[in-house]
Coordinates of C-alpha atoms in Angstrom, one line a residue:
M1 CA 24.1 10.8 -0.2
A2 CA 22.4 8.5 1.9
S3 CA 24.2 6.7 4.1
A4 CA 23.7 2.1 3.9
S5 CA 21.9 3.2 7.7
S6 CA 19.4 5.8 6.1
K7 CA 18.3 3.8 3.4
T8 CA 14.9 2.9 2.6
D9 CA 13.7 -1.2 2.2
L10 CA 13.3 0.1 -1.1
Q11 CA 16.5 1.4 -1.7
K12 CA 18.5 -1.7 0.1
A13 CA 16.0 -4.0 -2.0
L14 CA 17.3 -2.4 -5.8
K15 CA 20.5 -2.2 -4.2
K16 CA 20.7 -5.6 -4.1
C17 CA 19.1 -6.2 -7.4
R18 CA 21.8 -4.2 -8.8
S19 CA 23.7 -7.5 -9.9
Y20 CA 20.4 -7.6 -12.7
F21 CA 21.0 -4.0 -13.9
V22 CA 24.6 -5.0 -14.1
T23 CA 23.9 -7.5 -16.7
A24 CA 21.4 -5.5 -18.4
G25 CA 23.9 -2.8 -19.3
F26 CA 26.2 -5.4 -19.9
F27 CA 23.9 -7.2 -22.4
S28 CA 23.6 -3.3 -23.9
L29 CA 26.8 -3.1 -24.9
F30 CA 26.9 -5.6 -27.6
I31 CA 23.2 -5.1 -28.3
N32 CA 24.1 -1.5 -29.5
I33 CA 27.6 -2.9 -31.1
T34 CA 25.8 -5.1 -33.2
M35 CA 22.9 -1.7 -34.2
L36 CA 26.3 -0.9 -36.5
V37 CA 25.6 -3.5 -38.4
P38 CA 22.4 -2.3 -40.7
P39 CA 24.0 1.2 -41.8
L40 CA 27.5 -1.2 -42.2
Y41 CA 25.9 -2.9 -44.6
M42 CA 24.5 -0.6 -46.7
L43 CA 27.7 1.3 -46.6
Q44 CA 29.1 -2.3 -48.0
V45 CA 26.3 -2.7 -50.5
Y46 CA 26.2 0.3 -52.0
D47 CA 30.3 0.9 -52.2
R48 CA 31.9 -2.5 -52.6
V49 CA 28.8 -5.1 -53.7
I50 CA 27.2 -2.9 -56.1
T51 CA 30.4 -1.3 -57.6
S52 CA 31.8 -5.0 -57.8
R53 CA 28.5 -6.7 -59.2
S54 CA 30.1 -9.3 -56.5
V55 CA 27.5 -11.7 -56.4
S56 CA 29.6 -13.5 -53.1
T57 CA 30.2 -10.8 -51.9
L58 CA 26.6 -10.4 -51.5
I59 CA 25.8 -13.5 -50.6
L60 CA 28.5 -13.6 -47.7
L61 CA 27.9 -10.3 -46.2
T62 CA 24.2 -10.9 -46.5
L63 CA 24.6 -13.7 -44.1
L64 CA 26.6 -12.1 -41.8
V65 CA 24.2 -10.0 -41.2
I66 CA 21.7 -12.4 -40.8
V67 CA 23.4 -13.7 -37.5
L68 CA 24.8 -10.7 -37.0
L69 CA 21.0 -9.6 -36.1
L70 CA 19.9 -12.6 -34.9
T71 CA 22.6 -12.5 -32.1
M72 CA 21.4 -9.6 -31.5
G73 CA 17.4 -10.6 -31.2
V74 CA 18.7 -13.1 -28.9
L75 CA 20.6 -10.3 -26.9
E76 CA 17.9 -8.5 -26.3
W77 CA 15.4 -11.1 -25.1
V78 CA 18.0 -12.3 -22.6
R79 CA 18.2 -8.6 -21.2
S80 CA 14.3 -8.8 -21.7
Q81 CA 14.6 -11.7 -19.1
V82 CA 17.3 -10.0 -17.1
L83 CA 14.5 -7.2 -15.8
V84 CA 12.2 -9.6 -15.4
K85 CA 14.4 -11.8 -12.7
S86 CA 14.8 -8.5 -11.2
G87 CA 11.7 -6.8 -11.4
A88 CA 10.2 -10.5 -9.7
K89 CA 13.2 -10.6 -7.1
L90 CA 12.5 -7.1 -5.8
D91 CA 8.7 -7.9 -5.4
V92 CA 10.0 -11.3 -3.5
L93 CA 12.3 -8.6 -1.4
L94 CA 9.8 -6.0 -0.4
N95 CA 6.1 -7.5 -0.7
E96 CA 6.5 -8.7 2.8
R97 CA 8.1 -6.0 4.4
L98 CA 5.2 -3.3 2.1
F99 CA 2.1 -6.0 3.1
K100 CA 3.3 -5.1 7.2
A101 CA 4.3 -1.8 6.1
T102 CA 0.6 -1.2 4.3
F103 CA -1.1 -2.6 7.5
K104 CA 0.9 -0.7 9.9
N105 CA 0.6 2.7 8.9
S106 CA -3.3 2.7 8.6
L107 CA -3.0 0.7 11.9
N108 CA -1.5 4.7 12.9
S109 CA -3.4 6.4 10.8
G110 CA -6.6 5.4 12.7
G111 CA -7.7 3.8 9.5
A112 CA -7.2 7.2 7.6
Q113 CA -4.7 5.9 5.6
S114 CA -6.6 2.4 5.0
S115 CA -5.6 1.6 1.2
A116 CA -3.9 -1.1 -0.7
Q117 CA -2.0 1.6 -3.3
P118 CA 1.3 0.6 -1.9
V119 CA 0.6 -2.8 -3.3
S120 CA 0.0 -1.0 -6.4
D121 CA 3.0 1.5 -6.6
L122 CA 4.8 -1.8 -6.3
T123 CA 3.6 -3.5 -9.6
G124 CA 3.3 -0.2 -11.7
L125 CA 7.7 0.0 -10.4
R126 CA 7.8 -3.5 -11.3
Q127 CA 6.9 -3.3 -14.0
F128 CA 8.6 -0.5 -15.5
L129 CA 11.4 -2.1 -14.7
T130 CA 11.0 -4.8 -16.8
G131 CA 9.1 -3.1 -19.8
N132 CA 10.5 -1.2 -23.3
G133 CA 10.4 2.6 -21.3
L134 CA 13.7 1.1 -19.5
F135 CA 15.8 0.3 -22.5
A136 CA 15.9 3.7 -23.3
F137 CA 17.7 4.4 -20.5
F138 CA 20.8 1.4 -21.2
D139 CA 20.7 2.2 -24.9
A140 CA 21.3 6.2 -24.0
P141 CA 24.8 5.8 -22.9
W142 CA 26.0 4.7 -26.0
L143 CA 24.8 7.5 -28.0
P144 CA 28.6 8.4 -28.2
I145 CA 29.6 5.6 -30.0
Y146 CA 27.1 6.4 -32.2
I147 CA 27.5 10.3 -33.0
A148 CA 31.5 9.3 -33.3
V149 CA 30.8 6.6 -36.2
M150 CA 28.9 9.7 -37.9
F151 CA 32.1 11.8 -37.1
M152 CA 34.1 8.8 -38.7
F153 CA 31.9 9.2 -42.0
H154 CA 32.0 13.1 -42.2
P155 CA 32.3 15.9 -39.5
Y156 CA 28.9 17.7 -40.9
F157 CA 27.2 13.7 -40.2
G158 CA 28.9 14.5 -36.3
W159 CA 27.8 18.1 -36.0
T160 CA 24.5 17.2 -37.6
A161 CA 23.9 14.0 -35.0
V162 CA 24.2 16.6 -32.0
F163 CA 22.9 19.5 -33.2
A164 CA 19.4 16.8 -32.9
V165 CA 20.7 15.5 -29.9
I166 CA 20.4 18.5 -28.1
V167 CA 17.5 19.9 -29.7
L168 CA 15.5 16.3 -28.7
I169 CA 17.3 16.8 -25.4
I170 CA 15.4 20.1 -24.9
L171 CA 12.6 18.8 -25.5
A172 CA 12.8 16.0 -23.1
F173 CA 13.1 18.6 -20.6
I174 CA 10.3 20.3 -21.3
N175 CA 8.4 17.3 -21.9
E176 CA 9.3 17.0 -17.7
K177 CA 8.6 20.5 -17.4
T178 CA 4.8 20.5 -18.9
S179 CA 3.8 17.6 -18.0
A180 CA 5.5 15.9 -15.3
K181 CA 3.1 18.0 -12.3
P182 CA -0.7 17.6 -14.3
L183 CA 0.6 14.0 -14.5
S184 CA 2.0 14.1 -10.7
E185 CA -1.0 15.8 -9.2
A186 CA -3.6 13.4 -11.8
N187 CA -2.4 10.6 -10.1
K188 CA -2.7 11.6 -6.3
V189 CA -6.0 12.5 -7.2
A190 CA -7.0 9.0 -9.0
I191 CA -5.9 7.9 -6.1
A192 CA -7.9 9.3 -3.8
S193 CA -10.8 8.6 -6.1
N194 CA -10.5 5.1 -6.0
N195 CA -9.9 5.1 -2.3
F196 CA -13.0 7.3 -2.0
L197 CA -15.5 4.5 -4.5
N198 CA -13.7 1.3 -2.4
K199 CA -15.1 3.2 1.0
N200 CA -18.5 3.5 -0.6
L201 CA -18.6 0.2 -1.7
R202 CA -18.4 -1.2 2.0
N203 CA -21.4 1.2 3.1
V204 CA -23.8 0.2 0.0
E205 CA -27.0 -0.8 2.3
V206 CA -26.6 2.6 3.7
I207 CA -26.4 4.0 0.3
E208 CA -28.6 2.7 -1.6
S209 CA -31.3 2.5 1.7
M210 CA -31.2 6.9 1.9
G211 CA -30.8 7.2 -1.3
M212 CA -27.1 8.8 -1.3
M213 CA -26.1 7.3 -4.4
E214 CA -26.4 9.7 -6.6
N215 CA -24.9 12.3 -4.2
I216 CA -21.8 10.1 -3.4
R217 CA -21.8 9.2 -7.3
L218 CA -21.7 13.5 -8.0
R219 CA -19.1 13.6 -5.4
W220 CA -17.2 10.6 -7.2
Q221 CA -17.7 12.2 -10.6
K222 CA -16.2 15.2 -9.8
M223 CA -13.0 14.0 -8.7
N224 CA -12.2 11.7 -12.3
N225 CA -13.7 14.1 -13.7
Q226 CA -10.4 16.1 -12.3
V227 CA -8.1 13.1 -13.3
I228 CA -9.7 13.6 -16.4
N229 CA -9.0 17.0 -17.3
L230 CA -5.5 16.8 -15.6
Q231 CA -4.3 13.4 -17.7
A232 CA -6.0 15.9 -20.4
V233 CA -3.4 18.2 -20.1
A234 CA -1.1 16.4 -19.9
S235 CA -1.3 13.6 -22.9
K236 CA -1.9 16.9 -24.1
R237 CA 1.2 19.0 -23.7
A238 CA 3.3 15.3 -24.0
G239 CA 1.6 14.3 -27.5
L240 CA 2.7 18.0 -28.7
V241 CA 5.7 17.3 -27.3
S242 CA 5.8 13.5 -28.8
S243 CA 4.7 15.1 -32.4
I244 CA 7.3 17.6 -32.5
S245 CA 9.9 15.3 -31.6
K246 CA 9.3 12.6 -33.8
S247 CA 9.1 15.0 -36.7
F248 CA 12.3 16.5 -36.3
R249 CA 13.6 13.0 -35.8
M250 CA 12.4 12.2 -39.7
I251 CA 13.7 16.1 -41.0
I252 CA 16.8 15.6 -39.6
Q253 CA 17.1 11.8 -41.1
S254 CA 16.1 13.7 -44.3
M255 CA 18.5 16.1 -44.3
V256 CA 21.2 14.2 -43.4
L257 CA 20.5 12.4 -46.4
G258 CA 20.1 15.4 -48.5
L259 CA 23.6 16.4 -46.8
G260 CA 24.6 12.9 -47.9
A261 CA 23.8 13.5 -51.6
Y262 CA 25.7 16.7 -51.2
L263 CA 28.1 15.7 -49.9
A264 CA 28.7 12.7 -53.1
I265 CA 28.0 14.8 -55.2
L266 CA 31.7 17.2 -53.8
Q267 CA 33.2 13.2 -53.8
E268 CA 33.6 13.6 -50.4
I269 CA 31.8 10.8 -49.0
T270 CA 30.4 7.8 -51.0
P271 CA 27.3 6.9 -51.9
G272 CA 27.0 3.9 -49.2
L273 CA 28.2 6.6 -46.4
M274 CA 24.7 9.1 -47.5
I275 CA 22.7 6.1 -46.8
A276 CA 25.1 4.7 -43.7
G277 CA 24.7 8.2 -42.2
S278 CA 21.0 8.5 -42.2
I279 CA 20.2 5.0 -40.8
L280 CA 22.8 5.3 -38.1
L281 CA 21.6 9.3 -37.0
G282 CA 18.1 7.6 -36.5
R283 CA 19.4 4.5 -34.4
A284 CA 21.1 7.1 -32.3
L285 CA 17.9 9.4 -32.0
A286 CA 15.9 6.5 -31.3
P287 CA 16.2 6.3 -27.4
I288 CA 15.9 10.1 -26.8
D289 CA 12.4 9.1 -28.7
L290 CA 11.4 6.5 -27.1
M291 CA 12.4 8.3 -23.6
I292 CA 9.8 11.1 -24.9
G293 CA 7.4 8.5 -25.4
S294 CA 7.1 6.5 -22.5
W295 CA 7.9 9.6 -20.2
K296 CA 3.9 9.3 -18.9
G297 CA 5.6 6.1 -17.6
F298 CA 8.5 7.4 -16.3
V299 CA 6.6 9.9 -14.7
S300 CA 4.4 7.0 -12.3
A301 CA 6.7 5.0 -11.9
R302 CA 8.9 7.5 -10.1
G303 CA 5.3 8.3 -8.0
S304 CA 5.4 5.4 -6.6
Y305 CA 8.4 4.9 -5.8
A306 CA 8.4 8.4 -3.8
R307 CA 5.0 7.3 -2.2
L308 CA 7.0 3.7 -1.8
N309 CA 10.1 5.2 -0.3
E310 CA 7.3 7.6 2.0
L311 CA 5.5 5.1 3.9
L312 CA 9.3 2.5 4.0
S313 CA 10.6 5.5 5.6
I314 CA 7.9 6.1 8.1
V315 CA 6.9 3.1 8.8
P316 CA 10.4 1.5 9.8
A317 CA 10.5 -2.7 10.0
E318 CA 9.9 -3.6 13.5
K319 CA 12.7 -5.2 14.5
E320 CA 13.2 -8.8 15.4
T321 CA 13.3 -9.1 19.5
M322 CA 13.3 -12.3 21.8
S323 CA 11.2 -14.6 22.4
L324 CA 9.1 -13.4 26.2
P325 CA 7.5 -16.8 27.8
D326 CA 3.1 -17.1 26.8
P327 CA 1.8 -14.3 28.5
Q328 CA 0.2 -15.7 32.2
G329 CA -2.2 -12.4 32.2
H330 CA -1.4 -9.3 35.1
L331 CA -1.5 -6.3 33.5
S332 CA -0.1 -3.2 34.8
V333 CA -1.3 0.0 33.6
E334 CA 1.2 2.8 34.6
G335 CA -0.3 6.7 34.1
I336 CA -0.5 6.6 30.5
V337 CA -1.4 9.7 28.2
V338 CA -2.8 8.5 24.9
V339 CA -3.1 10.9 21.8
P340 CA -5.2 8.8 19.1
P341 CA -3.9 9.1 15.3
G342 CA -4.3 12.0 13.6
A343 CA -6.0 13.7 17.0
R344 CA -4.3 16.3 18.5
L345 CA -5.4 16.5 22.0
A346 CA -5.0 13.1 24.7
V347 CA -8.3 11.6 25.2
L348 CA -6.4 9.4 28.0
K349 CA -4.5 11.3 30.4
S350 CA -2.4 9.5 33.4
I351 CA -4.3 6.4 33.5
S352 CA -2.7 4.0 36.3
F353 CA -3.8 0.6 37.4
S354 CA -2.9 -3.3 37.7
V355 CA -5.2 -6.4 37.3
N356 CA -4.0 -9.3 38.9
K357 CA -4.2 -12.7 36.6
G358 CA -7.9 -14.2 36.3
E359 CA -8.9 -11.0 37.4
S360 CA -11.8 -9.8 35.0
V361 CA -12.3 -5.3 34.5
A362 CA -15.2 -4.3 33.7
I363 CA -14.9 -0.3 31.9
I364 CA -17.3 2.2 32.5
G365 CA -18.1 5.3 31.6
P366 CA -20.1 8.1 29.1
S367 CA -19.9 8.6 25.6
A368 CA -16.2 10.2 24.5
A369 CA -14.8 9.3 27.9
G370 CA -12.1 7.3 26.0
K371 CA -13.1 3.1 26.7
S372 CA -12.2 2.3 23.0
T373 CA -9.3 3.9 23.2
L374 CA -8.3 2.7 26.2
A375 CA -9.0 -1.1 25.0
R376 CA -6.6 -0.6 21.6
T377 CA -4.0 0.7 24.2
L378 CA -4.1 -1.6 26.4
L379 CA -3.9 -4.3 23.2
G380 CA -0.7 -1.8 22.4
L381 CA -2.8 -0.7 18.7
W382 CA -2.1 2.3 19.8
P383 CA 1.0 4.4 21.4
A384 CA 1.0 5.8 24.5
Q385 CA 2.7 9.0 24.3
S386 CA 3.8 8.6 27.6
G387 CA 3.5 5.8 30.8
K388 CA 3.5 2.5 30.4
V389 CA 1.8 -0.6 29.8
R390 CA 2.4 -3.7 30.0
L391 CA 1.9 -7.8 30.5
D392 CA 3.5 -9.8 32.9
S393 CA 5.9 -6.6 33.2
A394 CA 7.2 -6.6 30.3
D395 CA 6.2 -3.5 28.3
I396 CA 3.4 -4.5 25.4
Y397 CA 5.7 -3.4 22.6
S398 CA 8.7 -5.4 23.3
W399 CA 6.1 -8.6 22.1
N400 CA 7.1 -9.9 19.1
R401 CA 3.1 -9.3 17.4
I402 CA 3.0 -12.5 15.5
E403 CA 3.9 -15.0 19.3
L404 CA 1.7 -12.4 21.0
G405 CA -1.3 -12.4 19.3
Q406 CA -2.0 -16.2 19.9
H407 CA -2.5 -14.9 23.3
I408 CA -4.3 -12.2 23.4
G409 CA -8.3 -12.3 22.2
Y410 CA -10.3 -8.7 21.0
L411 CA -13.6 -8.4 20.0
P412 CA -14.1 -4.6 18.7
Q413 CA -17.2 -2.6 18.9
D414 CA -17.5 -2.9 15.3
I415 CA -17.2 -6.7 13.9
E416 CA -15.3 -7.5 11.2
L417 CA -15.7 -10.3 9.9
F418 CA -12.8 -11.5 6.9
D419 CA -13.8 -13.1 2.9
G420 CA -13.5 -17.0 3.8
T421 CA -15.5 -19.7 5.7
I422 CA -16.6 -19.5 9.7
S423 CA -14.3 -22.4 10.3
E424 CA -11.3 -19.6 9.1
N425 CA -12.5 -17.0 10.8
I426 CA -12.9 -18.4 14.2
A427 CA -9.4 -19.7 13.5
R428 CA -8.1 -16.6 12.4
F429 CA -7.0 -18.2 9.2
G430 CA -4.4 -20.1 10.8
E431 CA -4.3 -24.2 10.7
L432 CA -7.4 -25.5 11.2
S433 CA -7.9 -27.8 13.9
P434 CA -11.9 -28.6 13.6
A435 CA -10.8 -29.9 17.8
D436 CA -10.2 -26.0 18.6
I437 CA -12.6 -24.4 16.6
I438 CA -15.6 -26.5 17.6
K439 CA -13.9 -25.8 21.2
A440 CA -14.0 -22.2 20.9
A441 CA -17.4 -22.3 19.3
Q442 CA -19.2 -24.0 22.2
A443 CA -17.3 -21.4 24.3
A444 CA -18.9 -18.8 23.1
G445 CA -21.8 -20.3 23.0
V446 CA -22.7 -20.5 19.0
H447 CA -22.1 -24.7 18.4
E448 CA -25.5 -25.3 17.2
M449 CA -26.3 -21.7 15.5
I450 CA -23.4 -22.7 12.9
L451 CA -24.3 -26.1 12.2
R452 CA -28.1 -24.7 11.4
L453 CA -26.4 -23.1 8.9
P454 CA -26.7 -24.2 5.2
D455 CA -22.4 -25.1 4.8
G456 CA -22.5 -25.9 8.5
Y457 CA -18.3 -24.5 9.7
D458 CA -18.3 -24.0 5.9
T459 CA -20.2 -21.6 5.4
I460 CA -18.5 -18.5 3.3
I461 CA -19.0 -15.5 4.6
G462 CA -17.8 -12.3 3.3
G463 CA -16.4 -8.6 5.2
H464 CA -19.4 -8.0 6.3
G465 CA -20.4 -11.1 7.7
G466 CA -22.6 -12.3 4.1
V467 CA -26.0 -14.4 5.8
L468 CA -25.4 -13.4 8.5
S469 CA -27.1 -11.3 11.7
G470 CA -25.5 -8.4 13.2
G471 CA -25.8 -10.5 16.7
Q472 CA -24.5 -13.9 14.9
R473 CA -21.4 -11.9 13.9
Q474 CA -20.8 -11.2 17.5
R475 CA -21.4 -14.4 18.8
I476 CA -18.7 -15.1 16.3
G477 CA -16.5 -12.5 16.5
L478 CA -16.4 -14.0 20.2
A479 CA -16.0 -17.2 19.3
R480 CA -12.5 -16.6 17.3
A481 CA -11.5 -14.4 20.7
L482 CA -11.8 -17.4 22.9
Y483 CA -10.3 -19.2 19.9
G484 CA -7.1 -21.2 21.3
E485 CA -8.3 -20.3 24.9
P486 CA -6.2 -16.5 25.3
A487 CA -4.8 -15.9 28.8
F488 CA -6.0 -12.2 27.9
I489 CA -9.0 -10.7 25.9
V490 CA -10.6 -7.5 25.6
L491 CA -14.2 -7.5 24.8
D492 CA -16.0 -3.8 23.8
E493 CA -19.4 -4.0 24.0
P494 CA -19.8 -7.6 23.3
N495 CA -23.4 -8.0 23.8
S496 CA -23.8 -4.5 21.6
N497 CA -26.1 -6.5 19.5
L498 CA -27.2 -9.8 21.5
D499 CA -30.7 -11.1 22.4
E500 CA -31.5 -12.4 25.5
Q501 CA -30.7 -15.8 23.7
G502 CA -27.2 -14.3 23.0
E503 CA -26.7 -12.5 26.1
Q504 CA -27.1 -16.1 28.4
A505 CA -24.3 -17.6 25.4
L506 CA -22.0 -14.8 26.9
S507 CA -22.8 -15.0 30.4
V508 CA -21.7 -18.7 30.2
A509 CA -18.4 -17.4 28.1
L510 CA -17.8 -15.5 31.0
Q511 CA -18.1 -17.1 33.7
G512 CA -16.1 -19.9 30.9
L513 CA -13.1 -17.6 31.2
K514 CA -13.4 -17.2 35.2
Q515 CA -13.5 -20.7 35.6
R516 CA -10.0 -20.9 32.9
G517 CA -7.9 -18.1 35.2
C518 CA -8.3 -15.7 32.2
T519 CA -7.9 -12.0 32.2
V520 CA -11.2 -10.2 31.1
I521 CA -11.2 -6.1 29.9
I522 CA -15.1 -5.5 28.5
I523 CA -16.5 -2.5 27.7
S524 CA -20.3 -2.4 28.3
H525 CA -23.1 -0.4 30.4
K526 CA -24.9 -3.2 31.0
V527 CA -25.9 -3.9 34.5
N528 CA -25.9 -8.3 34.1
I529 CA -22.3 -7.8 32.7
I530 CA -21.0 -5.6 35.2
S531 CA -22.0 -8.5 37.5
H532 CA -19.7 -10.6 36.7
V533 CA -16.9 -9.1 36.7
D534 CA -14.6 -8.2 39.5
K535 CA -13.5 -4.8 39.4
I536 CA -14.6 -1.9 37.7
L537 CA -12.8 1.3 36.0
V538 CA -15.0 4.1 35.7
L539 CA -13.9 7.3 32.7
A540 CA -15.0 10.5 32.6
D541 CA -13.3 12.8 30.2
G542 CA -10.3 10.3 29.5
V543 CA -9.6 10.1 33.5
A544 CA -10.3 7.2 35.4
T545 CA -12.8 8.8 38.4
L546 CA -13.1 5.4 40.2
F547 CA -11.7 2.0 40.0
G548 CA -11.7 -1.2 42.6
S549 CA -14.0 -4.2 43.2
R550 CA -17.1 -3.9 41.6
D551 CA -18.9 -3.7 44.7
E552 CA -17.3 -1.0 46.4
V553 CA -17.5 1.9 43.0
L554 CA -21.2 0.7 42.6
A555 CA -21.7 1.9 46.1
Q556 CA -19.6 4.9 45.4
L557 CA -21.6 5.4 42.3
T558 CA -24.9 5.3 44.0
Q559 CA -24.3 6.9 46.7
A560 CA -23.1 9.6 44.7
A561 CA -26.0 9.6 42.4
E562 CA -28.0 10.1 45.7
Q563 CA -26.3 13.1 46.6
Q564 CA -26.4 14.1 43.1
K565 CA -30.8 14.0 43.4
K566 CA -30.5 14.9 47.2
A567 CA -29.2 18.9 45.3
A568 CA -31.0 18.8 42.4
I569 CA -34.0 18.5 44.5
K570 CA -32.5 21.5 46.6
T571 CA -32.2 23.9 44.5
K572 CA -34.8 23.5 42.0
P573 CA -37.4 26.9 42.0
A574 CA -40.5 26.6 43.9
V575 CA -43.2 26.4 41.4
T576 CA -46.3 29.3 41.7
S577 CA -49.6 28.1 40.6
V578 CA -51.3 31.5 38.7
K579 CA -54.5 31.2 38.4
P580 CA -55.8 32.0 34.6
S581 CA -58.5 34.3 34.1
L582 CA -61.7 34.3 33.0
P583 CA -62.4 36.0 29.6
V584 CA -65.0 38.4 30.0

């Protein structure tokens, strides 16, 4: 049994909802007691009313039954509302934690696990906990009461009920063994299929332009067919077991009638007990039959529970940290070794350097040198296997991310804007401050461009920028990075999509950051950007080969290039010209 400290947040949330389930169980007690009313009513009608021919007794019994059954209906409604409230409380307890865990899991996996499936899993689990399938689990524990009453009717009735229950439990076990595995596999493939489709929908322009749609459709169709086949196998098996269960229940109820008739002929029981025994047996077997019928939903909920448990186990809740003073921008990197999520080998190896407040550093190097990995590590997005990244002497991971984010600006290489207005994107979907939004747009040199759009700052854009070009998206992304005048900014290839006008606006923005005393890290290959920085860090194969002031590093790079050129000339083989012979 797991200790309290080892329980996941899902298990803790379910424990907090335990009072609702206890209450539902309490109501189930009275609901199941009132379930005895119909067979007892039939018993009294056949054995007392008909024999005595008393209309008043019939009326009194009928009114009493109506009242009790109406009460049972009210109790069932109250029980269902209790479970609905338990589902709502479970959602309230977990939605924030699950939302953050979903994003954190995607971040830790480098985007490989970017899926909203955990949210769907919580919805599926909540729906099962508030649905009819759960009622069977509340009603099944009262089965011994019905069997005990049937033993009171006659021992043969009791043993028949025991036999029927054993057979149905065996059928339920067979249903679990034969259908659970294909259903679980079908759910996994269905999730993978939906994720595959969603990811490709985000790249619809590339797919359509290069005629890839049919190939993508065939791959998706293969996965979808696998889901259909697995579900068909599970449904076929479950349907067979369900049909057998239903047929057996009807047969056994009829057999109880026959048994009751035989016992009545022998005058061991009355005709009323014969009818009451058949009704009571049907009621006793109903929860098990309902379990078998709703097994698919149970398996799906069980899978959702397992996936949520796994996610909340591998992504622990962020610990509350004491608020630190606003960062000033002093950056210190102490021998970091970084292995990107999903990789096995280190991309960055023993990187160390220091940047003072207000300095700007250009990180340059060939492709796959680790520049973008370093940018993500400086921001605390990817963890370092060893070493530390410190902002104002504090470990970047010790900061409260919500508080730190207000003082950090980030322009990624692949610009991602979000569904909403331009003003909302610049303001990072926080409280809209027109003065701050315009100030950030002006600092990025994009204010005039935004005013020329159809609705200005209120222009609606989609996740990929909508009506915006690549350069416009990049400039709005820069305005978002500058919003709130952050103390530390990382720009990854900030001019990759810019035209000449955009380049000039970026140069002005960098000069403004310099004057404001902002610490800036720039990843770029273009010389006009490098001319604005104070220092240069050169990366090659994940190792810092040079670091120092801009002029010193450029001089060393120029000297190294000249030496390589001279060495290439010396080792260049002599070319001997051969005069071709003329044909005779």
